[in-house]
C-alpha cells in the first residue's frame, strides 16, 4: 500500500458521475483499482476516471499532489525496484533533443507578436514555471504551494489564486490570457469540463491552451497495468486517451492539435494545443 493509503478513503460519499458525459453507469476496473480507490469506465462514453475521489478540500492539504508524488515514487520503488530505479535514475532522458517548455510557450502563445502577454498556469506549484517575457498568473489547490506562488507572481505583476481550478478560473476577467498552461494538471481536476469551459472564457480569441496529461492509451499502460506511471491514487482522477481529450475539448468549444502524434502509442503522455473553435 502507498503512504497515502494510511488516510482513510472517504466513506458514504456519492459516486462521481462521468466527468465527460455525466452518466452514472460505469464498469469497475478492478485490475487498476487499489487501496479502496475505484477506477471505473463510463458505460456510455467510455471515459476512464476515479469514481470516489477524495474531494477538493482533501487535495488542498492531506492529499496535496506534492505529497502524492513522493508516496507514489516510494510505492513503485518497493513493488518493482529494478524497473523504477532505472526509470527514476535516467528521467533526464525525456528531455533530450527537445526544446524547453518556455521556448514552446514563446512560440505557441506568440510572445513576440504580443510583447509577452499574460499566461495562466493552472496547477502552478510554487509559481516559477512561467518566465519572462510573460506576466505570470496561477491557480494552485495546495495551500502551501499557492502561498509561495502568489508571492512569486505578484513580484512580477501577476497573482496566484488558491483553490480548485474549476472554481478559481472564473475569478479572472474574460479574454484576459494569451496562453493557459495545464501541464500535468487536468488529470487531477474533478471537474475537467468546467475548467475547460472556464479556460475558453478566460482565453483571448487568438490565444492557446497547452495540455499535458498521462496517456491512458499508451502501450506501456497496457503492459504495466496498475503499476503504470500514470496511475497515481488518489490524486489522478481522470485518465485520458487522445480521442477522449479531443472529445472533451470539443465539448468545451476547442479544436485540438496533438503535438506528439508520431509516437503516441509509446509515449506515456499526451501533449496537445487547444484553440478556440467558437
Short mmCIF file of C-alpha atoms in Angstrom, two decimals:
data_model
loop_
_atom_site.label_atom_id
_atom_site.label_comp_id
_atom_site.label_asym_id
_atom_site.label_seq_id
_atom_site.Cartn_x
_atom_site.Cartn_y
_atom_site.Cartn_z
CA UNK A 1 0.00 0.00 0.00
CA UNK A 2 1.13 3.55 -0.66
CA UNK A 3 1.81 6.01 2.13
CA UNK A 4 -1.37 7.89 1.23
CA UNK A 5 -3.41 4.74 1.79
CA UNK A 6 -2.98 5.33 5.54
CA UNK A 7 -5.50 8.18 5.13
CA UNK A 8 -8.98 6.68 5.01
CA UNK A 9 -10.90 6.56 1.74
CA UNK A 10 -13.94 8.87 2.10
CA UNK A 11 -16.95 6.75 3.10
CA UNK A 12 -20.61 7.35 2.38
CA UNK A 13 -19.92 9.79 -0.45
CA UNK A 14 -21.99 9.57 -3.60
CA UNK A 15 -20.13 8.01 -6.51
CA UNK A 16 -18.96 10.61 -9.01
CA UNK A 17 -20.75 10.77 -12.35
CA UNK A 18 -18.70 10.56 -15.54
CA UNK A 19 -16.85 13.91 -15.79
CA UNK A 20 -17.26 13.88 -19.57
CA UNK A 21 -20.87 12.92 -20.30
CA UNK A 22 -22.48 12.93 -16.84
CA UNK A 23 -23.65 9.31 -16.96
CA UNK A 24 -23.68 7.28 -13.74
CA UNK A 25 -23.44 3.81 -15.27
CA UNK A 26 -19.85 2.59 -15.06
CA UNK A 27 -17.81 -0.62 -15.02
CA UNK A 28 -15.30 -1.15 -12.19
CA UNK A 29 -11.76 -1.72 -13.47
CA UNK A 30 -10.62 -4.00 -10.66
CA UNK A 31 -7.22 -4.67 -12.24
CA UNK A 32 -6.35 -0.98 -11.87
CA UNK A 33 -8.13 -0.07 -8.62
CA UNK A 34 -6.40 -0.46 -5.25
CA UNK A 35 -6.43 0.57 -1.58
CA UNK A 36 -10.18 1.28 -1.75
CA UNK A 37 -9.87 3.77 -4.66
CA UNK A 38 -12.16 2.73 -7.54
CA UNK A 39 -11.14 3.34 -11.15
CA UNK A 40 -14.11 2.87 -13.50
CA UNK A 41 -15.00 3.17 -17.17
CA UNK A 42 -18.16 5.01 -18.22
CA UNK A 43 -20.68 2.64 -19.80
CA UNK A 44 -21.95 5.40 -22.11
CA UNK A 45 -18.91 7.27 -23.49
CA UNK A 46 -16.03 5.01 -22.35
CA UNK A 47 -14.15 7.66 -20.34
CA UNK A 48 -11.97 6.25 -17.53
CA UNK A 49 -11.96 8.03 -14.18
CA UNK A 50 -11.68 7.65 -10.40
CA UNK A 51 -15.22 7.14 -9.11
CA UNK A 52 -14.56 8.09 -5.46
CA UNK A 53 -12.03 10.98 -5.43
CA UNK A 54 -11.11 12.47 -2.05
CA UNK A 55 -12.58 15.89 -2.87
CA UNK A 56 -11.10 19.34 -3.37
CA UNK A 57 -10.71 20.03 0.35
CA UNK A 58 -8.56 16.91 0.85
CA UNK A 59 -6.47 17.70 -2.23
CA UNK A 60 -5.70 21.09 -0.74
CA UNK A 61 -3.69 19.64 2.14
CA UNK A 62 -3.99 15.95 3.12
CA UNK A 63 -3.73 14.65 -0.46
CA UNK A 64 -1.78 17.56 -1.95
CA UNK A 65 -0.07 16.48 -5.16
CA UNK A 66 3.45 17.06 -3.87
CA UNK A 67 2.78 14.52 -1.09
CA UNK A 68 1.25 12.06 -3.53
CA UNK A 69 4.24 12.30 -5.86
CA UNK A 70 6.68 11.25 -3.14
CA UNK A 71 4.39 8.49 -1.85
CA UNK A 72 3.86 7.03 -5.32
CA UNK A 73 7.57 7.09 -6.06
CA UNK A 74 8.24 5.11 -2.87
CA UNK A 75 5.49 2.61 -3.70
CA UNK A 76 6.82 1.91 -7.18
CA UNK A 77 10.39 1.56 -5.99
CA UNK A 78 9.19 -1.06 -3.47
CA UNK A 79 6.96 -3.04 -5.84
CA UNK A 80 9.36 -3.05 -8.83
CA UNK A 81 12.75 -1.76 -7.63
CA UNK A 82 14.80 -2.69 -10.68
CA UNK A 83 12.42 -1.22 -13.28
CA UNK A 84 11.60 2.00 -11.48
CA UNK A 85 15.06 2.50 -10.06
CA UNK A 86 16.42 2.71 -13.59
CA UNK A 87 13.46 4.85 -14.70
CA UNK A 88 13.91 7.49 -12.00
CA UNK A 89 17.71 7.48 -12.29
CA UNK A 90 17.51 8.16 -16.04
CA UNK A 91 14.49 10.51 -16.08
CA UNK A 92 16.73 13.13 -17.73
CA UNK A 93 16.33 11.19 -20.99
CA UNK A 94 12.80 12.53 -21.53
CA UNK A 95 14.21 16.00 -22.14
CA UNK A 96 16.90 15.03 -24.59
CA UNK A 97 16.73 16.72 -28.00
CA UNK A 98 13.63 18.73 -27.02
CA UNK A 99 13.03 22.46 -26.71
CA UNK A 100 12.38 23.80 -23.23
CA UNK A 101 8.79 24.39 -22.16
CA UNK A 102 9.36 28.15 -22.17
CA UNK A 103 10.67 28.09 -25.73
CA UNK A 104 7.47 26.31 -26.76
CA UNK A 105 5.27 28.80 -24.90
CA UNK A 106 7.01 31.74 -26.58
CA UNK A 107 6.14 30.16 -29.91
CA UNK A 108 2.65 28.85 -29.16
CA UNK A 109 1.46 31.97 -27.30
CA UNK A 110 3.02 34.36 -29.89
CA UNK A 111 5.09 36.27 -27.32
CA UNK A 112 6.94 38.39 -29.91
CA UNK A 113 3.69 39.48 -31.54
CA UNK A 114 2.04 40.43 -28.24
CA UNK A 115 5.10 41.76 -26.44
CA UNK A 116 4.96 38.96 -23.90
CA UNK A 117 1.40 38.70 -22.68
CA UNK A 118 -0.44 37.21 -19.71
CA UNK A 119 -0.13 33.45 -19.15
CA UNK A 120 -2.12 31.42 -16.64
CA UNK A 121 -0.51 28.28 -15.18
CA UNK A 122 -3.20 26.05 -13.63
CA UNK A 123 -1.70 23.76 -11.03
CA UNK A 124 1.29 26.09 -10.93
CA UNK A 125 3.07 24.54 -7.91
CA UNK A 126 5.38 27.15 -6.38
CA UNK A 127 4.86 29.57 -9.27
CA UNK A 128 8.24 29.66 -11.03
CA UNK A 129 7.40 27.92 -14.32
CA UNK A 130 6.23 30.95 -16.34
CA UNK A 131 9.24 33.13 -17.09
CA UNK A 132 9.76 36.49 -18.87
CA UNK A 133 8.61 37.89 -21.24
CA UNK A 134 5.27 36.67 -19.87
CA UNK A 135 3.35 38.07 -16.90
CA UNK A 136 2.60 35.02 -14.74
CA UNK A 137 -0.76 34.11 -13.24
CA UNK A 138 -1.60 30.90 -11.45
CA UNK A 139 -4.12 28.66 -9.75
CA UNK A 140 -2.96 26.12 -7.15
CA UNK A 141 -5.05 23.83 -4.95
CA UNK A 142 -2.25 23.05 -2.49
CA UNK A 143 -2.50 25.73 0.17
CA UNK A 144 1.22 25.74 0.98
CA UNK A 145 2.30 25.95 -2.65
CA UNK A 146 -0.30 28.62 -3.50
CA UNK A 147 1.16 30.95 -0.89
CA UNK A 148 4.64 30.60 -2.39
CA UNK A 149 3.34 31.05 -5.92
CA UNK A 150 1.34 34.18 -5.09
CA UNK A 151 4.40 35.91 -3.65
CA UNK A 152 6.48 34.92 -6.69
CA UNK A 153 3.87 36.08 -9.21
CA UNK A 154 2.87 39.34 -7.53
CA UNK A 155 6.52 40.42 -7.68
CA UNK A 156 6.19 40.22 -11.48
CA UNK A 157 2.77 41.83 -11.87
CA UNK A 158 0.56 38.76 -11.70
CA UNK A 159 -1.06 36.71 -8.96
CA UNK A 160 -1.95 33.16 -7.89
CA UNK A 161 -5.40 32.13 -6.69
CA UNK A 162 -5.73 29.30 -4.15
CA UNK A 163 -8.48 26.81 -4.86
CA UNK A 164 -9.79 24.23 -7.33
CA UNK A 165 -9.08 25.18 -10.93
CA UNK A 166 -12.72 24.64 -11.94
CA UNK A 167 -13.80 27.29 -9.44
CA UNK A 168 -10.89 29.75 -9.39
CA UNK A 169 -10.64 30.22 -13.17
CA UNK A 170 -13.99 32.03 -13.16
CA UNK A 171 -12.44 34.71 -10.96
CA UNK A 172 -10.35 36.08 -13.82
CA UNK A 173 -11.61 38.57 -16.39
CA UNK A 174 -12.96 37.37 -19.71
CA UNK A 175 -10.43 37.17 -22.59
CA UNK A 176 -7.53 38.04 -20.27
CA UNK A 177 -4.93 35.44 -21.22
CA UNK A 178 -2.70 34.99 -24.25
CA UNK A 179 -1.91 31.49 -23.06
CA UNK A 180 -3.10 28.97 -20.49
CA UNK A 181 -0.93 26.10 -19.29
CA UNK A 182 -2.44 22.86 -17.99
CA UNK A 183 0.77 20.92 -17.56
CA UNK A 184 0.21 17.74 -15.52
CA UNK A 185 -2.98 19.29 -14.15
CA UNK A 186 -6.14 18.10 -15.90
CA UNK A 187 -5.72 14.52 -14.63
CA UNK A 188 -6.10 15.96 -11.08
CA UNK A 189 -9.24 18.04 -11.69
CA UNK A 190 -12.57 16.56 -10.55
CA UNK A 191 -14.49 18.87 -12.90
CA UNK A 192 -12.42 18.95 -16.12
CA UNK A 193 -15.34 20.10 -18.30
CA UNK A 194 -15.96 23.10 -16.03
CA UNK A 195 -12.31 24.19 -16.07
CA UNK A 196 -12.10 23.81 -19.86
CA UNK A 197 -15.20 25.96 -20.30
CA UNK A 198 -13.69 28.49 -17.90
CA UNK A 199 -10.48 28.48 -19.92
CA UNK A 200 -12.45 29.10 -23.12
CA UNK A 201 -14.00 32.19 -21.47
CA UNK A 202 -10.72 33.50 -19.99
CA UNK A 203 -8.65 32.99 -23.18
CA UNK A 204 -8.21 35.68 -25.81
CA UNK A 205 -9.61 34.72 -29.24
CA UNK A 206 -6.04 34.44 -30.56
CA UNK A 207 -4.74 32.54 -27.52
CA UNK A 208 -3.95 28.86 -26.94
CA UNK A 209 -4.12 26.30 -24.15
CA UNK A 210 -1.30 23.80 -23.66
CA UNK A 211 -2.37 20.49 -22.12
CA UNK A 212 -0.12 17.68 -20.92
CA UNK A 213 -1.83 14.62 -19.41
CA UNK A 214 -0.87 10.95 -18.92
CA UNK A 215 -1.71 8.86 -21.98
CA UNK A 216 -4.05 6.06 -20.88
CA UNK A 217 -3.87 4.74 -24.44
CA UNK A 218 -0.13 4.05 -24.29
CA UNK A 219 1.31 0.56 -24.78
CA UNK A 220 3.20 0.93 -21.51
CA UNK A 221 -0.08 1.27 -19.59
CA UNK A 222 -1.36 -1.95 -21.13
CA UNK A 223 1.84 -3.81 -20.20
CA UNK A 224 2.37 -2.47 -16.66
CA UNK A 225 -1.27 -2.28 -15.52
CA UNK A 226 -1.76 -0.75 -12.07
CA UNK A 227 1.99 -0.09 -11.85
CA UNK A 228 1.80 2.28 -14.83
CA UNK A 229 3.38 5.65 -14.04
CA UNK A 230 0.15 7.48 -15.00
CA UNK A 231 -1.91 5.81 -12.27
CA UNK A 232 -1.42 7.75 -9.05
CA UNK A 233 -4.12 7.30 -6.46
CA UNK A 234 -6.00 9.16 -5.23
CA UNK A 235 -4.87 12.43 -6.87
CA UNK A 236 -5.09 11.30 -10.51
CA UNK A 237 -8.84 11.29 -11.04
CA UNK A 238 -9.11 11.36 -14.88
CA UNK A 239 -7.45 9.03 -17.42
CA UNK A 240 -7.32 10.48 -20.94
CA UNK A 241 -6.72 8.95 -24.34
CA UNK A 242 -6.07 11.23 -27.34
CA UNK A 243 -9.64 10.68 -28.53
CA UNK A 244 -11.28 11.36 -25.16
CA UNK A 245 -9.21 14.52 -24.69
CA UNK A 246 -10.26 15.77 -28.13
CA UNK A 247 -13.92 14.95 -27.40
CA UNK A 248 -13.92 16.79 -24.07
CA UNK A 249 -12.10 19.80 -25.53
CA UNK A 250 -14.56 19.98 -28.44
CA UNK A 251 -17.48 19.95 -26.00
CA UNK A 252 -15.90 22.99 -24.30
CA UNK A 253 -15.52 24.85 -27.62
CA UNK A 254 -11.91 24.00 -28.57
CA UNK A 255 -10.17 22.46 -31.53
CA UNK A 256 -7.25 20.17 -30.59
CA UNK A 257 -3.83 19.72 -32.16
CA UNK A 258 -1.87 16.75 -30.78
CA UNK A 259 1.77 17.84 -30.60
CA UNK A 260 3.33 14.35 -30.34
CA UNK A 261 1.30 12.28 -32.84
CA UNK A 262 4.27 10.34 -34.20
CA UNK A 263 4.91 8.31 -31.02
CA UNK A 264 1.63 8.36 -29.11
CA UNK A 265 1.48 4.57 -28.83
CA UNK A 266 4.74 4.52 -26.90
CA UNK A 267 4.53 7.88 -25.11
CA UNK A 268 3.21 7.92 -21.54
CA UNK A 269 1.99 11.50 -22.06
CA UNK A 270 -0.28 13.38 -24.43
CA UNK A 271 0.85 16.88 -25.43
CA UNK A 272 -1.90 18.99 -27.03
CA UNK A 273 -2.57 22.59 -28.04
CA UNK A 274 -6.16 23.79 -27.84
CA UNK A 275 -7.54 26.83 -29.66
CA UNK A 276 -10.96 28.40 -29.55
CA UNK A 277 -13.18 26.88 -32.22
CA UNK A 278 -16.09 29.18 -31.41
#
